[in-house]
Structure formats: C-alpha cells, structure tokens
C-alpha cells in the first residue's frame, strides 16, 4: 500500500515540477517517485547502470572504439599462434 509523504517547495519549484511532469507525460507524484529512485538507489549502491552499460555504445557498433569486424580474436587459434613472440622483422 502506498503512503503519503508531504514536502515543502517554493512556488517556483512547484512550477518547475509541473513543467517537468507535463513534459514527460507524468503526474507530480510519479515524477517525484522517479526522482527519488534516481537519487536514492545509486546512493545505496544498487540499481544504477554499470560502467559497461554507460559505455556500451563505444564498443558494440562497427567503427566504434572497441568494435571490429573480426569478432572475438581470442577464439581464433591462427591469430594467437604467434602472440607474445618476438617479431621476425
């Protein structure tokens, strides 16, 4: 069951909340619940995105920083045959 929580805000803050709620298609209560989760969960060490999730777009798309057309090179024995050995050149 949901409980009621009262907060005090200035008229300007209330107007900002209304504008943000309207822009997101939410009511004030739903907006404040989302904001509360966004602040509290990371502070408690849970629910936030991982480092990988934040940087995923750098690694998954071809042409990105860590992406290649070769896939996982560690599974290709031919490519790893001379890995770590001195070059003949």
Coordinates of N, CA and C in Angstrom, one line a residue:
X1 N 0.8 -1.2 0.0 CA 0.0 0.0 0.0 C 0.9 1.2 0.0
X2 N 0.5 2.2 -0.8 CA 1.3 3.5 -0.9 C 1.0 4.3 0.3
X3 N 2.0 5.1 0.7 CA 1.8 6.0 1.8 C 2.0 7.5 1.3
X4 N 1.4 8.4 2.0 CA 1.5 9.8 1.6 C 2.7 10.4 2.3
X5 N 3.5 11.2 1.5 CA 4.6 12.0 2.0 C 4.4 13.4 1.6
X6 N 4.5 14.3 2.5 CA 4.4 15.8 2.2 C 5.7 16.4 2.2
X7 N 5.9 17.3 1.2 CA 7.2 18.0 1.1 C 6.8 19.5 0.9
X8 N 7.7 20.4 1.3 CA 7.5 21.8 1.2 C 8.4 22.3 0.0
X9 N 7.8 23.0 -0.9 CA 8.6 23.6 -2.0 C 8.1 25.0 -2.2
X10 N 8.9 25.8 -2.8 CA 8.6 27.1 -3.2 C 7.6 27.1 -4.4
X11 N 6.9 28.2 -4.6 CA 6.0 28.3 -5.8 C 6.8 28.1 -7.1
X12 N 8.0 28.6 -7.1 CA 8.9 28.4 -8.3 C 9.3 27.0 -8.5
X13 N 9.6 26.3 -7.4 CA 9.9 24.9 -7.5 C 8.7 24.0 -8.0
X14 N 7.6 24.4 -7.4 CA 6.4 23.7 -7.8 C 6.1 23.8 -9.3
X15 N 6.3 25.0 -9.8 CA 6.1 25.3 -11.2 C 7.1 24.5 -12.1
X16 N 8.3 24.4 -11.6 CA 9.3 23.6 -12.4 C 8.9 22.1 -12.4
X17 N 8.4 21.6 -11.2 CA 8.0 20.2 -11.1 C 6.8 20.0 -12.1
X18 N 5.9 20.9 -12.1 CA 4.7 20.8 -13.0 C 5.1 20.7 -14.5
X19 N 6.1 21.6 -14.8 CA 6.6 21.7 -16.2 C 7.3 20.4 -16.6
X20 N 8.1 19.9 -15.7 CA 8.8 18.6 -15.9 C 7.9 17.4 -16.1
X21 N 6.9 17.4 -15.2 CA 5.9 16.3 -15.2 C 5.1 16.4 -16.5
X22 N 4.7 17.6 -16.9 CA 3.9 17.7 -18.2 C 4.8 17.3 -19.4
X23 N 6.0 17.7 -19.4 CA 6.9 17.3 -20.5 C 7.1 15.8 -20.6
X24 N 7.1 15.1 -19.5 CA 7.3 13.7 -19.5 C 6.0 12.9 -19.5
X25 N 4.9 13.6 -19.5 CA 3.6 12.9 -19.5 C 3.3 12.2 -18.2
X26 N 3.7 12.7 -17.1 CA 3.5 12.1 -15.8 C 2.8 13.1 -14.9
X27 N 2.3 12.5 -13.8 CA 1.7 13.3 -12.7 C 2.9 13.7 -11.8
X28 N 2.6 14.7 -10.9 CA 3.6 15.1 -10.0 C 4.1 14.0 -9.1
X29 N 3.2 13.1 -8.6 CA 3.6 12.0 -7.8 C 4.5 11.1 -8.5
X30 N 4.2 10.7 -9.7 CA 5.0 9.8 -10.5 C 6.4 10.4 -10.8
X31 N 6.4 11.7 -11.1 CA 7.7 12.3 -11.3 C 8.6 12.3 -10.1
X32 N 8.0 12.6 -8.9 CA 8.8 12.7 -7.7 C 9.2 11.3 -7.3
X33 N 8.4 10.2 -7.6 CA 8.9 8.9 -7.3 C 10.1 8.5 -8.1
X34 N 10.0 8.9 -9.4 CA 11.2 8.6 -10.3 C 12.4 9.3 -9.8
X35 N 12.2 10.6 -9.4 CA 13.4 11.4 -8.9 C 13.9 10.8 -7.7
X36 N 13.1 10.3 -6.8 CA 13.5 9.7 -5.5 C 14.3 8.5 -5.8
X37 N 13.9 7.6 -6.7 CA 14.6 6.4 -7.1 C 16.0 6.8 -7.7
X38 N 16.0 7.8 -8.6 CA 17.2 8.2 -9.2 C 18.3 8.7 -8.2
X39 N 17.8 9.3 -7.1 CA 18.8 9.8 -6.1 C 19.1 8.7 -5.1
X40 N 18.2 7.9 -4.6 CA 18.4 7.0 -3.5 C 19.1 5.7 -4.0
X41 N 18.7 5.1 -5.1 CA 19.3 3.8 -5.5 C 20.8 3.9 -5.6
X42 N 21.3 4.9 -6.4 CA 22.8 4.9 -6.5 C 23.5 5.2 -5.2
X43 N 22.9 6.0 -4.3 CA 23.5 6.3 -3.0 C 23.6 5.0 -2.2
X44 N 22.7 4.1 -2.4 CA 22.7 2.8 -1.6 C 23.5 1.7 -2.3
X45 N 24.0 2.1 -3.5 CA 24.9 1.1 -4.2 C 24.1 0.1 -5.0
X46 N 22.9 0.4 -5.4 CA 22.2 -0.5 -6.3 C 21.3 0.2 -7.3
X47 N 21.0 -0.6 -8.3 CA 20.0 -0.1 -9.3 C 20.6 0.9 -10.3
X48 N 21.8 1.3 -10.2 CA 22.3 2.2 -11.2 C 22.9 1.5 -12.3
X49 N 23.2 2.1 -13.4 CA 23.8 1.4 -14.6 C 25.2 1.1 -14.3
X50 N 25.7 0.0 -14.9 CA 27.1 -0.4 -14.7 C 28.0 0.4 -15.6
X51 N 29.2 0.3 -15.4 CA 30.2 1.0 -16.3 C 30.0 0.6 -17.7
X52 N 29.9 -0.7 -17.9 CA 29.7 -1.2 -19.3 C 28.4 -0.6 -19.9
X53 N 27.3 -0.6 -19.2 CA 26.1 0.0 -19.7 C 26.2 1.4 -20.1
X54 N 27.0 2.2 -19.4 CA 27.2 3.6 -19.7 C 28.1 3.7 -20.9
X55 N 29.0 2.8 -21.2 CA 29.9 3.0 -22.3 C 29.6 2.0 -23.4
X56 N 28.5 1.3 -23.4 CA 28.2 0.2 -24.4 C 28.3 0.7 -25.8
X57 N 27.8 1.9 -26.1 CA 27.8 2.4 -27.5 C 29.2 2.6 -28.0
X58 N 30.2 2.7 -27.2 CA 31.6 2.8 -27.7 C 32.2 1.5 -28.2
X59 N 31.6 0.4 -27.8 CA 32.2 -0.9 -28.1 C 31.3 -1.8 -28.9
X60 N 30.1 -1.6 -29.1 CA 29.2 -2.6 -29.8 C 29.0 -2.3 -31.2
X61 N 29.1 -1.1 -31.7 CA 28.8 -0.8 -33.1 C 30.0 -0.8 -33.9
X62 N 30.0 -1.4 -35.1 CA 31.1 -1.4 -36.0 C 31.6 0.0 -36.2
X63 N 32.9 0.2 -36.2 CA 33.5 1.5 -36.4 C 33.7 2.2 -35.1
X64 N 33.2 1.7 -34.0 CA 33.4 2.3 -32.7 C 34.8 2.0 -32.2
X65 N 35.1 2.6 -31.0 CA 36.4 2.5 -30.4 C 36.8 1.0 -30.2
X66 N 36.0 0.1 -29.7 CA 36.5 -1.2 -29.4 C 35.9 -2.3 -30.3
X67 N 35.1 -1.9 -31.3 CA 34.5 -2.8 -32.2 C 35.3 -3.1 -33.4
X68 N 35.3 -4.3 -33.9 CA 36.0 -4.7 -35.1 C 35.1 -5.7 -35.9
X69 N 35.4 -5.8 -37.1 CA 34.7 -6.8 -38.0 C 35.2 -8.2 -37.7
X70 N 36.2 -8.4 -36.9 CA 36.8 -9.7 -36.8 C 36.2 -10.5 -35.6
X71 N 35.4 -9.9 -34.8 CA 34.8 -10.6 -33.7 C 35.8 -10.8 -32.6
X72 N 35.6 -11.8 -31.8 CA 36.5 -12.1 -30.7 C 37.7 -12.8 -31.2
X73 N 38.8 -12.1 -31.2 CA 40.1 -12.6 -31.8 C 40.7 -13.7 -30.8
X74 N 40.3 -13.7 -29.6 CA 40.9 -14.7 -28.7 C 40.4 -16.1 -29.0
X75 N 39.4 -16.2 -29.8 CA 38.9 -17.6 -30.2 C 39.5 -18.1 -31.5
X76 N 40.3 -17.3 -32.1 CA 40.9 -17.6 -33.4 C 42.4 -18.1 -33.1
X77 N 42.6 -19.4 -33.2 CA 43.9 -20.0 -32.8 C 44.9 -19.6 -33.8
X78 N 44.6 -19.4 -35.1 CA 45.6 -18.9 -36.1 C 46.1 -17.6 -35.7
X79 N 45.3 -16.7 -35.3 CA 45.7 -15.3 -34.9 C 46.6 -15.3 -33.6
X80 N 46.3 -16.3 -32.8 CA 47.0 -16.3 -31.5 C 48.3 -17.1 -31.5
X81 N 48.6 -17.8 -32.6 CA 49.7 -18.7 -32.7 C 51.0 -18.0 -32.3
X82 N 51.2 -16.8 -32.9 CA 52.5 -16.1 -32.6 C 52.4 -15.0 -31.6
X83 N 51.3 -15.0 -30.9 CA 51.0 -13.9 -30.0 C 52.1 -14.0 -28.8
X84 N 52.7 -12.8 -28.5 CA 53.7 -12.8 -27.5 C 55.1 -13.1 -27.9
X85 N 55.3 -13.6 -29.1 CA 56.6 -13.9 -29.6 C 57.2 -12.7 -30.3
X86 N 58.5 -12.6 -30.3 CA 59.2 -11.5 -31.0 C 59.0 -11.6 -32.5
X87 N 58.8 -10.5 -33.0 CA 58.6 -10.4 -34.5 C 59.9 -10.8 -35.2
X88 N 59.7 -11.4 -36.4 CA 60.9 -11.8 -37.2 C 61.4 -10.6 -38.0
X89 N 60.7 -9.5 -37.9 CA 61.2 -8.3 -38.7 C 62.1 -7.5 -38.0

